[in-house]
Short mmCIF file of C-alpha atoms in Angstrom, two decimals:
data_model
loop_
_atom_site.label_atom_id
_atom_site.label_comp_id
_atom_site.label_asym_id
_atom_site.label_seq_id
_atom_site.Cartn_x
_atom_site.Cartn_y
_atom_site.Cartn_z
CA UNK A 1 128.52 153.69 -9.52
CA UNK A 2 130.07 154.79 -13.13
CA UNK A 3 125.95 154.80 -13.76
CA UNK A 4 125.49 157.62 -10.83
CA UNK A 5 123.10 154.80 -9.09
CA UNK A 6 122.83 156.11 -5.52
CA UNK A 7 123.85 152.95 -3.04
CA UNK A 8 120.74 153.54 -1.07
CA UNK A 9 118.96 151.93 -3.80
CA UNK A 10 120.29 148.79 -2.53
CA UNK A 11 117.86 149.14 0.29
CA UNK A 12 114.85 148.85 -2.18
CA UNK A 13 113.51 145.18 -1.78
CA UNK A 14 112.24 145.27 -5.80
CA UNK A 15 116.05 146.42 -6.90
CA UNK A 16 118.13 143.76 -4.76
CA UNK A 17 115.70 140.99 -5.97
CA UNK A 18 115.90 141.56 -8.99
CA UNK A 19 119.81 141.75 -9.34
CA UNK A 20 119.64 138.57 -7.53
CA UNK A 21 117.81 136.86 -10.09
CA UNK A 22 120.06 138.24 -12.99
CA UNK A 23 123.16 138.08 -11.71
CA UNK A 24 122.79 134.71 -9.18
CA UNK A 25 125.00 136.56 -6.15
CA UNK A 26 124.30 137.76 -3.23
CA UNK A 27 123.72 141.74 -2.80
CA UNK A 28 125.73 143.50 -0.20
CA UNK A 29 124.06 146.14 1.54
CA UNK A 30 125.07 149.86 1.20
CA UNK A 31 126.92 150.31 4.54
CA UNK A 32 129.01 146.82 3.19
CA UNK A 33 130.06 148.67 0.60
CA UNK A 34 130.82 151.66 1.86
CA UNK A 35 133.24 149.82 4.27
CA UNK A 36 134.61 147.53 2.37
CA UNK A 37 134.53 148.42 -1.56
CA UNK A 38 134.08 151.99 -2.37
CA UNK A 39 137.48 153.35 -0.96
CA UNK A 40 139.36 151.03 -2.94
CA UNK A 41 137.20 151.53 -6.34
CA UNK A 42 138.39 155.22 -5.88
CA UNK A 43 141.81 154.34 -5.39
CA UNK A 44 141.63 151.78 -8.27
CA UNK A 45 139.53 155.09 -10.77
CA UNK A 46 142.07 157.82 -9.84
CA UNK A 47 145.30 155.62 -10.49
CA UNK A 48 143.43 154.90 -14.19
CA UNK A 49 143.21 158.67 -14.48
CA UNK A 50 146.35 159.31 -13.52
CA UNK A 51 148.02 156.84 -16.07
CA UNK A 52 145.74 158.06 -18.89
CA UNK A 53 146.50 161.72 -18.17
CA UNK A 54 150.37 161.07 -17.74
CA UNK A 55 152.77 162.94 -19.50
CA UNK A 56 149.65 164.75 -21.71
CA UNK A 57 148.65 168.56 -21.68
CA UNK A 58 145.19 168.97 -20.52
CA UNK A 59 142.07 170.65 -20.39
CA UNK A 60 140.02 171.72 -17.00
CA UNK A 61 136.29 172.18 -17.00
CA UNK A 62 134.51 172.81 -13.84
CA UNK A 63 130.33 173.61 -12.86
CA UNK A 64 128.78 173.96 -10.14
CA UNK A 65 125.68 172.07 -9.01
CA UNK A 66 123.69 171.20 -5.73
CA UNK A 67 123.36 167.76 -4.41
CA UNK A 68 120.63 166.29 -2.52
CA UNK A 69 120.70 167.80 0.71
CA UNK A 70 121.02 171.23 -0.69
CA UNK A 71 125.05 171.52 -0.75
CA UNK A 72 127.12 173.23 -3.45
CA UNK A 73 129.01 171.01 -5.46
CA UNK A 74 132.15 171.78 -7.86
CA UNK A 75 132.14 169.11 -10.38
CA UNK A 76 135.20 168.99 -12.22
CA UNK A 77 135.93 167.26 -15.59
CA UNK A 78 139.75 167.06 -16.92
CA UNK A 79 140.71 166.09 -20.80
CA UNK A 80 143.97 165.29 -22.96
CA UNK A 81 144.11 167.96 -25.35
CA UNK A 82 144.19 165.77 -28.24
CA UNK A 83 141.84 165.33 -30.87
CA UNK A 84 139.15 162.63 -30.27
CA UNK A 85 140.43 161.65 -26.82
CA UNK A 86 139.30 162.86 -23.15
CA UNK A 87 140.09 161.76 -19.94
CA UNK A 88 139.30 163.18 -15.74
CA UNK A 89 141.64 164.74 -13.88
CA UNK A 90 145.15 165.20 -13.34
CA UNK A 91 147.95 167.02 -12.65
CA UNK A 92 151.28 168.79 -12.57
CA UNK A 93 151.06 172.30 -12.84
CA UNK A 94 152.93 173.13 -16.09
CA UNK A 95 150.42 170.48 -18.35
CA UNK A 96 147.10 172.79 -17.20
CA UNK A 97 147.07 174.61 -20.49
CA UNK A 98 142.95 175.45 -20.97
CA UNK A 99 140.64 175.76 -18.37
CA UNK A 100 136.57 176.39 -19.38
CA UNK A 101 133.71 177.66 -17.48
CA UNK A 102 129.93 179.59 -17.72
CA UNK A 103 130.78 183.32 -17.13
CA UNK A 104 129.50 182.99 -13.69
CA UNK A 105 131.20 185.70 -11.37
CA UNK A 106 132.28 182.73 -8.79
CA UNK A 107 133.76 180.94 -11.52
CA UNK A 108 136.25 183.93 -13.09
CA UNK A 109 137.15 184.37 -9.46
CA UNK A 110 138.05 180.63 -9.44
CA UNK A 111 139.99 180.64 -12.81
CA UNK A 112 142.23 183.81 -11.28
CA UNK A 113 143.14 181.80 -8.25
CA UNK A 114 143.95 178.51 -10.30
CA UNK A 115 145.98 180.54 -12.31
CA UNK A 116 148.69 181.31 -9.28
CA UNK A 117 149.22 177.63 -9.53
CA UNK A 118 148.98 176.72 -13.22
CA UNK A 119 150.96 179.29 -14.68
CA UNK A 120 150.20 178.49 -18.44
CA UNK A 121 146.80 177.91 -17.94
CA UNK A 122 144.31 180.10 -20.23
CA UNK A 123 140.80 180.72 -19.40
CA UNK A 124 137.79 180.20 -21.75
CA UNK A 125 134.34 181.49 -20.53
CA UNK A 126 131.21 179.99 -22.07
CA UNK A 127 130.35 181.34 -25.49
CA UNK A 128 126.76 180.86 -24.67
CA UNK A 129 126.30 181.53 -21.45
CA UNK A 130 127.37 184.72 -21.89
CA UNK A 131 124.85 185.23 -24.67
CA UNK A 132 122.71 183.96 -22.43
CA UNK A 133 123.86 187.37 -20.04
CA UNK A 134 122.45 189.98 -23.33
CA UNK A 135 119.44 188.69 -23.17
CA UNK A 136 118.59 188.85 -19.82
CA UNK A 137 120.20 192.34 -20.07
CA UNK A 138 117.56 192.98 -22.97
CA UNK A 139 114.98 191.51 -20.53
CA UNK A 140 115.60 194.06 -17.74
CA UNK A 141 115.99 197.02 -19.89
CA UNK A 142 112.47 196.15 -21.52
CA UNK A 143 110.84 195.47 -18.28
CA UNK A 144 107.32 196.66 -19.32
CA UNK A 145 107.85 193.59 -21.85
CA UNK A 146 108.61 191.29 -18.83
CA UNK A 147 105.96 192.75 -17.03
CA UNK A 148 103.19 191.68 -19.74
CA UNK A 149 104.90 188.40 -19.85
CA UNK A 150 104.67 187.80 -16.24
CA UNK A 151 101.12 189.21 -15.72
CA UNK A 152 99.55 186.95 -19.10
CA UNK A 153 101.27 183.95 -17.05
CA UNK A 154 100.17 184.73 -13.79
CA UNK A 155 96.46 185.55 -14.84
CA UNK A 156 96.08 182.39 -16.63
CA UNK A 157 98.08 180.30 -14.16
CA UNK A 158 96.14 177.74 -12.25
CA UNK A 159 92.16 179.01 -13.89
CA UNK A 160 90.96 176.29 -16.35
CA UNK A 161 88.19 178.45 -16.74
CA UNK A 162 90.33 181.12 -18.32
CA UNK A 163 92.37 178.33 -20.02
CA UNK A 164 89.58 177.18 -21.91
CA UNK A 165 88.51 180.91 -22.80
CA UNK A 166 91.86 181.14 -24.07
CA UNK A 167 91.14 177.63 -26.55
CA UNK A 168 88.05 178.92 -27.21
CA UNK A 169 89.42 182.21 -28.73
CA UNK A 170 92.43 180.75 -30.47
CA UNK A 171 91.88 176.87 -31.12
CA UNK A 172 95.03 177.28 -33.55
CA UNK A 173 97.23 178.76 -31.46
CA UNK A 174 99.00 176.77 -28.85
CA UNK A 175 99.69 178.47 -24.93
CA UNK A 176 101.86 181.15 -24.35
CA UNK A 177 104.82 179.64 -23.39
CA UNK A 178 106.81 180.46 -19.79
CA UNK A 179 110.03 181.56 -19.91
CA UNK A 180 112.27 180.00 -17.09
CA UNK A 181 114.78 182.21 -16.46
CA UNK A 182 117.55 178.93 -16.03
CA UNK A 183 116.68 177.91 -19.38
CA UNK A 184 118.85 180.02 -21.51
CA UNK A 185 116.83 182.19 -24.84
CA UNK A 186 112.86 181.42 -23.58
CA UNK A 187 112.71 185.10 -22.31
CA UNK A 188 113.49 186.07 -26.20
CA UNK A 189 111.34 183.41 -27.47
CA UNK A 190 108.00 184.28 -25.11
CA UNK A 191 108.40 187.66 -26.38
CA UNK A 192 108.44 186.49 -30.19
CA UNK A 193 105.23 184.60 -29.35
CA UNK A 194 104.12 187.70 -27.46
CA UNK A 195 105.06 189.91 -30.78
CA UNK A 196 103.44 187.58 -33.53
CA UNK A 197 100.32 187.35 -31.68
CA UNK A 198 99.60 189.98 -29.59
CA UNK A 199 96.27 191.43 -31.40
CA UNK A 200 94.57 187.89 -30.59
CA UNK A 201 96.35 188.08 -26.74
CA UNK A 202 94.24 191.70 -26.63
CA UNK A 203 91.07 190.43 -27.89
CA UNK A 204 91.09 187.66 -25.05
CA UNK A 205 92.31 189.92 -22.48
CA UNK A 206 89.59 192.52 -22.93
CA UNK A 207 86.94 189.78 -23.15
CA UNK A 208 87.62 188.97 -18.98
CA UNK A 209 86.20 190.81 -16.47
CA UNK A 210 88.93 193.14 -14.51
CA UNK A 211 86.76 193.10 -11.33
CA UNK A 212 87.26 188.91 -10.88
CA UNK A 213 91.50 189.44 -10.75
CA UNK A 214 93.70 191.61 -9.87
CA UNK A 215 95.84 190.20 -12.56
CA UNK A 216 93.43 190.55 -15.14
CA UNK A 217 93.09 194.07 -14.79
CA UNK A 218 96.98 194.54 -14.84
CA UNK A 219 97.31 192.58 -17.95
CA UNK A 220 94.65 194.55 -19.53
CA UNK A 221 96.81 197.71 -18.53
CA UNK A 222 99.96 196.93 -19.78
CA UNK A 223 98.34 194.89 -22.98
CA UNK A 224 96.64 198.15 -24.02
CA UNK A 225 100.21 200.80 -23.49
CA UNK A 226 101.39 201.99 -26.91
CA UNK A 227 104.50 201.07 -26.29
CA UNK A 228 104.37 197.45 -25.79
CA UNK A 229 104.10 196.45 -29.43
CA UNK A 230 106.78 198.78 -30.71
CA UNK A 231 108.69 197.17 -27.88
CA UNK A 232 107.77 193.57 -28.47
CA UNK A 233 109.03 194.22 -32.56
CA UNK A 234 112.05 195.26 -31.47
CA UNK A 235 113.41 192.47 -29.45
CA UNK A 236 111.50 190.22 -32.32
CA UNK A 237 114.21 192.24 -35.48
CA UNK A 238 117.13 192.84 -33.31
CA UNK A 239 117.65 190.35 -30.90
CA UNK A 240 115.99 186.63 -32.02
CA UNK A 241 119.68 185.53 -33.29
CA UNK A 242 120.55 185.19 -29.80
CA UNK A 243 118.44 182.49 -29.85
CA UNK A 244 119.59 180.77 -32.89
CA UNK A 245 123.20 181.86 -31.85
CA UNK A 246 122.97 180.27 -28.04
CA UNK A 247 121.51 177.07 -29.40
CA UNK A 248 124.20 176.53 -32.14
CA UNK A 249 126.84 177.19 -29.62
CA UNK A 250 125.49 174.58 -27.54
CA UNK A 251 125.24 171.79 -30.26
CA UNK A 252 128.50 172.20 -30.69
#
């Protein structure tokens, strides 16, 4: 369990046998387990906690995520404010001194309402995240940027023909890489790629034939506007130390 190994593994033949052979025992099966052990391991973790976190200030972190059958989750992580030592929950109200989130409208709404009951409790949104927020402001207010990003992806997406065009026209240049908006900076760093080599992404553009896609003959619209370049340095001089920034932040 401390591994996050769901118990349903347990019903996987391969799995139990070869416990069995490493460990000698028998292998309960999940609903034994369920009945008889996992109420009293809980019991068992939360009194640890609970002694660790005694008589300590501490720290509140929560995030949300979805589990398995689609279901939002709040996970929720609680630490000693000490140096070097962490633990997982707690807690009396007057030892919540720091609680830390993303910037995530849900979760400010969350840290107001905790803050009725822990009354010294300070709130500390994610330094990254909301760099994270600029640039896809900078991505919306640029959207003729986004819009050649989208197109380039969406032309060549799923057309090895066109892929290997692409190779043929710039062996030394790798793929135009696809921003995800969930992973924080790509946006910035497509459009750097877009910005350093856009004369080459023309040349290949205007080499397909508009009539085969209706993708290809956006792309060859948008590629062509005046603007885009002037547009595309921009971002590139003003805004790339988001990227740098963001992934700093998150080293740390």
């Amino acid at each position: 369990m401390s591994a996050n190994i769901s118990l349903n593994k347990l019903s996987n033949e391969s799995f139990c046998n070869f416990l069995k052979m490493y460990t000698g025992k028998y292998v309960p099966t999940e609903a034994s387990l369920r009945l008889g052990y996992i109420n009293d391991i809980f019991e068992e973790t939360m009194d640890e906690i609970k002694f660790e976190l005694s008589g300590k200030t501490i720290w509140v972190s929560i995030d949300e995520t979805t589990d398995i059958e689609g279901r939002f989750v709040a996970n929720v992580i609680v630490g000693t404010i000490e140096v070097d030592c962490s633990g997982l929950i707690g807690v009396q109200q007057e030892i919540v001194l720091l609680f830390t989130s993303d910037t995530a409208h849900y979760m400010v709404k969350a840290a107001n309402s905790l803050k009725a009951l822990y009354f010294k409790m300070v709130h500390i949104k994610c330094t990254a995240h909301g760099l994270h927020k600029i640039a896809e402001e900078i991505r919306v207010k640029l959207s003729a940027v986004d819009k050649v990003i989208s197109i380039f992806k969406k032309t060549f997406q799923k057309a090895p023909n066109l892929v290997q065009i692409f190779k043929n026209e710039a062996s030394n240049l790798n793929f135009p890489p696809e921003p995800l908006i969930t992973r924080w900076s790509t946006w910035i760093n497509a459009s750097n790629y877009y910005c350093e080599n856009l004369g080459i992404m023309r040349k290949i553009i205007e080499k397909l034939d508009a009539d085969d896609a209706i993708s290809i003959k956006e792309a060859q619209k948008y590629l062509s506007k005046d603007g885009i370049k002037r547009n595309l340095t921009y971002i590139k001089s003003n805004f790339s130390i988001l990227t740098v920034s963001i992934t700093k932040v998150q080293e740390k």
